[in-house]
XYZ file of C-alpha atoms in Angstrom:
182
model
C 140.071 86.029 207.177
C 142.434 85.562 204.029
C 139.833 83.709 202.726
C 137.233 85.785 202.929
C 139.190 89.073 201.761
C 140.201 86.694 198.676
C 136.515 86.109 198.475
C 137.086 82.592 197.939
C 133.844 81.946 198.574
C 134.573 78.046 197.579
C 137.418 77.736 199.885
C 135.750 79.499 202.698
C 133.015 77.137 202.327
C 134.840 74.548 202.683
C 136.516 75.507 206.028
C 133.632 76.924 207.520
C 132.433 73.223 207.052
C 135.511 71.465 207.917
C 134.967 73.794 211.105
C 131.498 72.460 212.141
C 129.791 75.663 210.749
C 127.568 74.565 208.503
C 125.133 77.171 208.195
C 127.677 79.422 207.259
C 129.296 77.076 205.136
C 125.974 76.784 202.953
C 126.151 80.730 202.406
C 129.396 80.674 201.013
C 128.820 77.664 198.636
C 125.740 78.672 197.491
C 127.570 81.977 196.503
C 130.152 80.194 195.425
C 127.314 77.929 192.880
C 126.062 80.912 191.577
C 129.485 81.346 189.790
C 130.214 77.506 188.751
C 126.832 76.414 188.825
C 127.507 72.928 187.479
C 130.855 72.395 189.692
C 130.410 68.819 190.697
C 133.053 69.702 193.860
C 130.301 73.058 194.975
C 127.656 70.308 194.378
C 129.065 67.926 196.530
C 130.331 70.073 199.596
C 126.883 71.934 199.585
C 125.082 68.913 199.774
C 127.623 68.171 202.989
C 126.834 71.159 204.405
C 122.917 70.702 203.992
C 122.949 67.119 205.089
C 124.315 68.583 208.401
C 121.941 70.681 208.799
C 118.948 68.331 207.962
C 120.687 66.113 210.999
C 121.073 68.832 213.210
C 117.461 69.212 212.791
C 116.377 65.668 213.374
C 118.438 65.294 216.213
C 117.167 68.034 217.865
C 113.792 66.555 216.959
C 114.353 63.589 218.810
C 115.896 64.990 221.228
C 112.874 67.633 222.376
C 109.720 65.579 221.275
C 111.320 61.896 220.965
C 107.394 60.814 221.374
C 106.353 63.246 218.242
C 104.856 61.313 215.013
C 107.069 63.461 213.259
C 109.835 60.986 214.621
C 108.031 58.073 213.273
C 108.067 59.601 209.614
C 111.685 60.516 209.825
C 112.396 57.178 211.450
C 110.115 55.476 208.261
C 111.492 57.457 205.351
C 114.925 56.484 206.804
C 114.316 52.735 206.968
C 111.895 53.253 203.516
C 115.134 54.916 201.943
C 117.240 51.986 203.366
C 114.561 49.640 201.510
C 113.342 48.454 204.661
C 109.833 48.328 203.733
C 108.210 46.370 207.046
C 109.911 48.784 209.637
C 109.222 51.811 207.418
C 105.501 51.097 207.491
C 105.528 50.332 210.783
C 106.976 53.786 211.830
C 104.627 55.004 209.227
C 101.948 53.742 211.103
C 102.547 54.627 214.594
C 102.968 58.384 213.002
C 99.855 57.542 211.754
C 98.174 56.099 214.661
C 98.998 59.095 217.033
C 98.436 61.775 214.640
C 95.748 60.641 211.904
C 95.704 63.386 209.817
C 99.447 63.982 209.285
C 100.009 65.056 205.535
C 102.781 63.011 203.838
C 102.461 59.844 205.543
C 99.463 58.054 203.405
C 101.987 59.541 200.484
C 105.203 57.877 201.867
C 102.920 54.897 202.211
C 101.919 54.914 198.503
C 105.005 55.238 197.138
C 106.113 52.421 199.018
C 103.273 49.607 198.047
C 103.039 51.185 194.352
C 107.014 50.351 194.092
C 106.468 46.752 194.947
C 103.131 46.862 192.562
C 100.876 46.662 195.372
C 98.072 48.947 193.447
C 95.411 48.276 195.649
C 97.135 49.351 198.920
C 98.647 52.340 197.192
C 95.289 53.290 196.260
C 94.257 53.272 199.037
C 96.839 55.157 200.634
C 97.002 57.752 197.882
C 93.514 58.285 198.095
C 94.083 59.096 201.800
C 96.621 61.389 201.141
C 93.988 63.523 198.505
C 91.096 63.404 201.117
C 93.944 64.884 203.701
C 95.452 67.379 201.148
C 93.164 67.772 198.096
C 95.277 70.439 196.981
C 98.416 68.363 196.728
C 99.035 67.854 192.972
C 101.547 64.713 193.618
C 99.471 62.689 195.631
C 96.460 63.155 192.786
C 98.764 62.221 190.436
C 100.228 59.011 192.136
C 96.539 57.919 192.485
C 96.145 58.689 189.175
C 98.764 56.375 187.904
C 97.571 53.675 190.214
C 94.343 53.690 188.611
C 95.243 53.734 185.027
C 97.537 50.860 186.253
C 95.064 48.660 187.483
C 92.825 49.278 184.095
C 90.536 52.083 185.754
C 90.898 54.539 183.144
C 88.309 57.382 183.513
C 88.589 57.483 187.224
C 92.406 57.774 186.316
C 91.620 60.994 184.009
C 89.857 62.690 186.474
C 92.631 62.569 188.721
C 95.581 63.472 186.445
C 93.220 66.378 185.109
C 92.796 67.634 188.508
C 96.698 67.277 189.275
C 97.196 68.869 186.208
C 95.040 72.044 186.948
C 96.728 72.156 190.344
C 99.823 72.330 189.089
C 99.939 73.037 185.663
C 102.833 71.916 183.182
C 103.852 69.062 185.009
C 105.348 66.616 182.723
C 104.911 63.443 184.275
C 100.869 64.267 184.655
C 100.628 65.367 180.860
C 102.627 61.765 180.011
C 100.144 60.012 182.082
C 97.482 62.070 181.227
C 98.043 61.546 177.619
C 98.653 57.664 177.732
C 94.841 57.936 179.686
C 93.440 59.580 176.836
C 94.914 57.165 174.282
């Protein structure tokens, strides 16, 4: 109560976290942000306070649909975050295999094979990924790179042009677009 009639919205925050209230305590830091926007302390507490929530949310995932593919991607961006590339694709997979058109998955996939330098397999996931979401600018872009990587240069403009005009201004396309174009 002090707290709040101080409006200490940083403090309160802070205890409302320290208290198990997270949702509250993301409120009052975000508040408190809009103040001290670059506080690395706000930063770091509101990133607490969201990572509770996010595993609040996954547990109660697993705990109501434990069988959902949406299990296997958390469970395969976890171990793909952890650099455990064989038991993220394999979660990746069984998401995969009992849900075939769930959007993300070919991406996570991608990401994965184009940061070992497996082109081919990220092409192919990537291209997945635009046949499942054609509107989805990053996964046109991704395939994009991968094809300018592998020396495939005007299939590579015609996707960074198209994940350019669906989301216009994006830096990293223009780069890549403009490296293309050289």
């Amino acid at each position: 109560a002090h707290l709040e009639s101080a409006q200490a919205d940083d403090l309160l925050g802070i205890a409302l976290l320290d208290t198990g209230r997270a949702r509250d305590a993301v409120d009052r830091l975000e508040a408190a942000l809009q103040k001290r926007p670059d506080d690395p302390d706000l930063l770091y507490y509101l990133g607490q306070a969201h990572g509770r929530l996010a595993k609040r949310l996954i547990d109660r995932l697993r705990a109501t649909h434990p069988d959902s593919p949406r299990v296997d991607l958390v469970f395969g961006e976890a171990m793909a975050a952890a650099q455990n590339r064989q038991a993220a694709e394999k979660h990746f997979r069984a998401a995969l295999s009992a849900r075939p058109a769930l959007r993300g998955v070919h991406y996570a996939l991608g990401e994965m094979f184009l940061e070992t330098g497996d082109y081919g397999k990220a092409e192919t996931e990537f291209r997945a990924e635009t046949q499942l979401a054609p509107g989805a600018a990053d996964a046109a872009y991704k395939l994009g790179v991968v094809l300018l990587n592998v020396g495939r240069v005007t299939e590579s403009i015609s996707e960074l042009k198209r994940a350019s005009d669906l989301q216009p201004g994006m830096p990293e396309t223009l780069v890549e677009l403009g490296k293309a174009l050289n």
